[in-house]
Amino acid sequence: MTGSPAIPEASAASALVFVGPMAAGKTSIGRRVARELGWEFHDTDARIVAGHGPITEIFAEHGEAHFRALEEEAVRSALTGGAGRIVSLGGGAVLSSATRQLLRGFPVVLLTTTQEAVLSRTNLDKRPLLKDDPEAWGRIYAERLPLYREVADQTWASERRPKEHIAAEITAWFRANHAPAEPIHGEAKDEQHD
């Protein structure tokens, strides 16, 4: 959303953001980190589904541009909703220059994976960009990788290691490098989307 005010720099340590390709583990690892920190977990795709219906239907009825506008607003809302938040972004959120601008000042973790790992564990019917062409994952990832790297402070490969180990490493990295001076006490919980 052009013209919206930037998020103040002071809020930077109040959220930790996960980016990366679809099915890299952003949600599952993000939830584990949220539990470790005692913070809330917010998934921007889940926010969109809660407010607007299934993503596949949004793509089919309104197109990708409309979905990306909803996604940008979901990211803004998740980042400005209060302190003590882990925020997981959809795989294509970084395509928006406004979203990339929003991420400045927040610590951002990039989770990577491989096409082989994704295709072995993903329900393609729920992934509108892969449904008709599963091999598109590699092309999409290659196109987005420079944008992921642009916003990321640290990168973890997620395909060959236990998620709990990756989450523990990310938590330790965050505490050592980005933890707020004053602890943020919050109840570790997932955002509800009923």
mmCIF file of C-alpha atoms in Angstrom:
data_model
loop_
_atom_site.group_PDB
_atom_site.id
_atom_site.type_symbol
_atom_site.label_atom_id
_atom_site.label_comp_id
_atom_site.label_asym_id
_atom_site.label_seq_id
_atom_site.Cartn_x
_atom_site.Cartn_y
_atom_site.Cartn_z
ATOM 1 C CA MET A 1 0.000 0.000 0.000
ATOM 2 C CA THR A 2 1.761 3.072 -1.255
ATOM 3 C CA GLY A 3 1.919 6.085 0.986
ATOM 4 C CA SER A 4 1.458 4.167 4.236
ATOM 5 C CA PRO A 5 3.748 5.235 7.053
ATOM 6 C CA ALA A 6 6.836 3.165 7.732
ATOM 7 C CA ILE A 7 6.965 1.081 10.861
ATOM 8 C CA PRO A 8 9.051 2.876 13.496
ATOM 9 C CA GLU A 9 12.593 1.606 14.022
ATOM 10 C CA ALA A 10 11.928 1.191 17.751
ATOM 11 C CA SER A 11 9.599 -1.716 17.013
ATOM 12 C CA ALA A 12 12.351 -3.753 15.388
ATOM 13 C CA ALA A 13 13.125 -6.069 18.291
ATOM 14 C CA SER A 14 9.447 -6.667 18.965
ATOM 15 C CA ALA A 15 9.036 -9.098 16.057
ATOM 16 C CA LEU A 16 10.982 -11.778 14.251
ATOM 17 C CA VAL A 17 10.021 -12.491 10.636
ATOM 18 C CA PHE A 18 10.328 -15.712 8.607
ATOM 19 C CA VAL A 19 10.567 -15.624 4.808
ATOM 20 C CA GLY A 20 11.329 -18.267 2.227
ATOM 21 C CA PRO A 21 9.814 -20.438 -0.463
ATOM 22 C CA MET A 22 6.543 -22.272 -0.056
ATOM 23 C CA ALA A 23 6.853 -25.411 2.052
ATOM 24 C CA ALA A 24 10.228 -24.480 3.574
ATOM 25 C CA GLY A 25 8.893 -24.833 7.132
ATOM 26 C CA LYS A 26 8.257 -21.184 7.995
ATOM 27 C CA THR A 27 5.074 -21.967 9.907
ATOM 28 C CA SER A 28 6.229 -25.090 11.757
ATOM 29 C CA ILE A 29 9.637 -23.666 12.700
ATOM 30 C CA GLY A 30 8.150 -20.244 13.440
ATOM 31 C CA ARG A 31 5.687 -21.805 15.886
ATOM 32 C CA ARG A 32 8.530 -23.582 17.677
ATOM 33 C CA VAL A 33 10.497 -20.331 17.985
ATOM 34 C CA ALA A 34 7.376 -18.578 19.294
ATOM 35 C CA ARG A 35 7.045 -21.233 22.005
ATOM 36 C CA GLU A 36 10.737 -20.894 22.896
ATOM 37 C CA LEU A 37 10.413 -17.106 23.270
ATOM 38 C CA GLY A 38 6.930 -17.132 24.804
ATOM 39 C CA TRP A 39 5.710 -14.927 21.934
ATOM 40 C CA GLU A 40 2.627 -14.953 19.715
ATOM 41 C CA PHE A 41 2.794 -16.615 16.307
ATOM 42 C CA HIS A 42 1.194 -14.987 13.254
ATOM 43 C CA ASP A 43 0.978 -16.526 9.787
ATOM 44 C CA THR A 44 0.062 -13.962 7.117
ATOM 45 C CA ASP A 45 -1.480 -16.604 4.832
ATOM 46 C CA ALA A 46 -3.728 -17.704 7.706
ATOM 47 C CA ARG A 47 -4.760 -14.062 8.238
ATOM 48 C CA ILE A 48 -5.763 -13.805 4.577
ATOM 49 C CA VAL A 49 -7.723 -17.060 4.670
ATOM 50 C CA ALA A 50 -9.519 -15.955 7.849
ATOM 51 C CA GLY A 51 -10.554 -12.669 6.304
ATOM 52 C CA HIS A 52 -11.072 -13.517 2.642
ATOM 53 C CA GLY A 53 -11.389 -17.267 2.147
ATOM 54 C CA PRO A 54 -9.107 -19.923 0.639
ATOM 55 C CA ILE A 55 -6.066 -18.644 -1.230
ATOM 56 C CA THR A 56 -6.774 -20.898 -4.215
ATOM 57 C CA GLU A 57 -10.192 -19.250 -4.557
ATOM 58 C CA ILE A 58 -8.740 -15.743 -4.258
ATOM 59 C CA PHE A 59 -6.290 -16.537 -7.066
ATOM 60 C CA ALA A 60 -9.030 -18.077 -9.238
ATOM 61 C CA GLU A 61 -11.649 -15.357 -8.705
ATOM 62 C CA HIS A 62 -9.576 -12.194 -8.358
ATOM 63 C CA GLY A 63 -6.078 -12.961 -9.651
ATOM 64 C CA GLU A 64 -2.614 -12.831 -8.172
ATOM 65 C CA ALA A 65 -2.404 -9.007 -8.037
ATOM 66 C CA HIS A 66 -5.433 -8.853 -5.750
ATOM 67 C CA PHE A 67 -3.975 -11.575 -3.536
ATOM 68 C CA ARG A 68 -0.651 -9.706 -3.284
ATOM 69 C CA ALA A 69 -2.474 -6.546 -2.143
ATOM 70 C CA LEU A 70 -4.236 -8.548 0.577
ATOM 71 C CA GLU A 71 -0.904 -10.103 1.516
ATOM 72 C CA GLU A 72 0.788 -6.729 1.862
ATOM 73 C CA GLU A 73 -1.924 -5.556 4.241
ATOM 74 C CA ALA A 74 -1.697 -8.809 6.223
ATOM 75 C CA VAL A 75 2.058 -8.309 6.662
ATOM 76 C CA ARG A 76 1.574 -4.706 7.768
ATOM 77 C CA SER A 77 -1.104 -5.728 10.267
ATOM 78 C CA ALA A 78 0.982 -8.579 11.690
ATOM 79 C CA LEU A 79 4.061 -6.386 12.146
ATOM 80 C CA THR A 80 2.218 -3.484 13.750
ATOM 81 C CA GLY A 81 -0.086 -5.477 16.007
ATOM 82 C CA GLY A 82 2.030 -5.326 19.141
ATOM 83 C CA ALA A 83 5.252 -6.532 20.690
ATOM 84 C CA GLY A 84 6.407 -10.119 21.024
ATOM 85 C CA ARG A 85 5.450 -11.573 17.640
ATOM 86 C CA ILE A 86 6.819 -14.203 15.330
ATOM 87 C CA VAL A 87 5.529 -13.490 11.815
ATOM 88 C CA SER A 88 5.613 -16.061 9.012
ATOM 89 C CA LEU A 89 5.172 -14.648 5.497
ATOM 90 C CA GLY A 90 3.816 -16.421 2.451
ATOM 91 C CA GLY A 91 6.384 -17.475 -0.125
ATOM 92 C CA GLY A 92 5.598 -14.621 -2.522
ATOM 93 C CA ALA A 93 5.250 -11.793 0.000
ATOM 94 C CA VAL A 94 8.713 -10.464 -0.874
ATOM 95 C CA LEU A 95 7.557 -9.721 -4.431
ATOM 96 C CA SER A 96 6.016 -6.497 -3.095
ATOM 97 C CA SER A 97 8.519 -3.653 -2.767
ATOM 98 C CA ALA A 98 6.249 -2.137 -0.100
ATOM 99 C CA THR A 99 6.430 -5.373 1.903
ATOM 100 C CA ARG A 100 10.213 -5.488 1.553
ATOM 101 C CA GLN A 101 10.288 -1.903 2.856
ATOM 102 C CA LEU A 102 8.111 -2.908 5.824
ATOM 103 C CA LEU A 103 10.634 -5.608 6.756
ATOM 104 C CA ARG A 104 13.514 -3.144 7.102
ATOM 105 C CA GLY A 105 14.529 -2.855 10.716
ATOM 106 C CA PHE A 106 13.045 -6.204 11.707
ATOM 107 C CA PRO A 107 15.264 -9.282 12.075
ATOM 108 C CA VAL A 108 14.403 -11.618 9.194
ATOM 109 C CA VAL A 109 15.201 -15.319 8.885
ATOM 110 C CA LEU A 110 15.286 -16.986 5.472
ATOM 111 C CA LEU A 111 14.441 -20.690 5.457
ATOM 112 C CA THR A 112 15.561 -22.545 2.336
ATOM 113 C CA THR A 113 14.751 -26.009 1.053
ATOM 114 C CA THR A 114 14.974 -28.061 -2.135
ATOM 115 C CA GLN A 115 12.429 -28.850 -4.833
ATOM 116 C CA GLU A 116 12.814 -32.562 -4.122
ATOM 117 C CA ALA A 117 11.923 -32.080 -0.451
ATOM 118 C CA VAL A 118 8.943 -29.864 -1.279
ATOM 119 C CA LEU A 119 7.425 -32.171 -3.890
ATOM 120 C CA SER A 120 7.766 -35.169 -1.584
ATOM 121 C CA ARG A 121 5.713 -33.588 1.226
ATOM 122 C CA THR A 122 3.381 -30.981 -0.309
ATOM 123 C CA ASN A 123 -0.302 -31.187 -1.201
ATOM 124 C CA LEU A 124 -0.135 -29.510 -4.610
ATOM 125 C CA ASP A 125 -3.903 -28.934 -4.704
ATOM 126 C CA LYS A 126 -3.456 -26.308 -1.985
ATOM 127 C CA ARG A 127 -0.624 -24.531 -3.824
ATOM 128 C CA PRO A 128 -2.155 -22.519 -6.714
ATOM 129 C CA LEU A 129 1.185 -21.741 -8.367
ATOM 130 C CA LEU A 130 2.206 -25.435 -8.415
ATOM 131 C CA LYS A 131 -1.080 -27.218 -9.037
ATOM 132 C CA ASP A 132 -0.752 -27.457 -12.822
ATOM 133 C CA ASP A 133 3.045 -27.435 -12.999
ATOM 134 C CA PRO A 134 4.842 -28.957 -9.972
ATOM 135 C CA GLU A 135 8.223 -28.270 -11.546
ATOM 136 C CA ALA A 136 7.434 -24.543 -11.347
ATOM 137 C CA TRP A 137 8.706 -24.559 -7.750
ATOM 138 C CA GLY A 138 12.330 -24.403 -8.903
ATOM 139 C CA ARG A 139 11.673 -21.546 -11.327
ATOM 140 C CA ILE A 140 9.664 -19.591 -8.758
ATOM 141 C CA TYR A 141 12.356 -20.100 -6.121
ATOM 142 C CA ALA A 142 15.148 -18.971 -8.461
ATOM 143 C CA GLU A 143 13.196 -15.811 -9.320
ATOM 144 C CA ARG A 144 12.497 -14.956 -5.682
ATOM 145 C CA LEU A 145 15.841 -15.941 -4.128
ATOM 146 C CA PRO A 146 17.482 -12.510 -4.684
ATOM 147 C CA LEU A 147 14.518 -10.855 -2.929
ATOM 148 C CA TYR A 148 14.689 -13.307 -0.021
ATOM 149 C CA ARG A 149 18.392 -12.559 0.332
ATOM 150 C CA GLU A 150 17.744 -8.811 0.135
ATOM 151 C CA VAL A 151 15.561 -8.851 3.251
ATOM 152 C CA ALA A 152 17.184 -11.692 5.246
ATOM 153 C CA ASP A 153 19.608 -11.251 8.111
ATOM 154 C CA GLN A 154 20.324 -14.975 8.482
ATOM 155 C CA THR A 155 19.631 -18.141 6.487
ATOM 156 C CA TRP A 156 18.935 -21.723 7.551
ATOM 157 C CA ALA A 157 18.471 -24.737 5.255
ATOM 158 C CA SER A 158 15.449 -26.676 6.481
ATOM 159 C CA GLU A 159 15.268 -29.830 4.379
ATOM 160 C CA ARG A 160 17.686 -32.200 6.111
ATOM 161 C CA ARG A 161 17.657 -31.337 9.805
ATOM 162 C CA PRO A 162 15.085 -31.735 12.575
ATOM 163 C CA LYS A 163 12.874 -28.677 12.851
ATOM 164 C CA GLU A 164 13.346 -28.480 16.609
ATOM 165 C CA HIS A 165 17.140 -28.135 16.150
ATOM 166 C CA ILE A 166 16.698 -25.359 13.590
ATOM 167 C CA ALA A 167 14.212 -23.583 15.857
ATOM 168 C CA ALA A 168 16.618 -23.795 18.810
ATOM 169 C CA GLU A 169 19.440 -22.316 16.708
ATOM 170 C CA ILE A 170 17.232 -19.484 15.454
ATOM 171 C CA THR A 171 16.054 -18.732 18.989
ATOM 172 C CA ALA A 172 19.644 -18.600 20.249
ATOM 173 C CA TRP A 173 20.688 -16.379 17.325
ATOM 174 C CA PHE A 174 17.772 -14.013 17.946
ATOM 175 C CA ARG A 175 18.433 -13.790 21.690
ATOM 176 C CA ALA A 176 22.119 -13.093 21.093
ATOM 177 C CA ASN A 177 21.649 -10.496 18.364
ATOM 178 C CA HIS A 178 18.168 -8.978 18.438
ATOM 179 C CA ALA A 179 16.480 -9.538 21.783
ATOM 180 C CA PRO A 180 14.855 -6.416 23.212
ATOM 181 C CA ALA A 181 16.646 -4.708 26.094
ATOM 182 C CA GLU A 182 13.511 -5.179 28.186
ATOM 183 C CA PRO A 183 12.018 -8.680 27.999
ATOM 184 C CA ILE A 184 8.669 -8.882 26.296
ATOM 185 C CA HIS A 185 6.442 -11.141 28.316
ATOM 186 C CA GLY A 186 3.657 -12.624 26.329
ATOM 187 C CA GLU A 187 1.677 -15.755 26.221
ATOM 188 C CA ALA A 188 2.922 -18.131 23.543
ATOM 189 C CA LYS A 189 -0.099 -18.662 21.366
ATOM 190 C CA ASP A 190 -1.177 -18.924 17.780
ATOM 191 C CA GLU A 191 -3.355 -16.226 16.354
ATOM 192 C CA GLN A 192 -6.882 -17.579 16.205
ATOM 193 C CA HIS A 193 -8.671 -17.696 12.849
ATOM 194 C CA ASP A 194 -12.080 -19.141 13.592
#
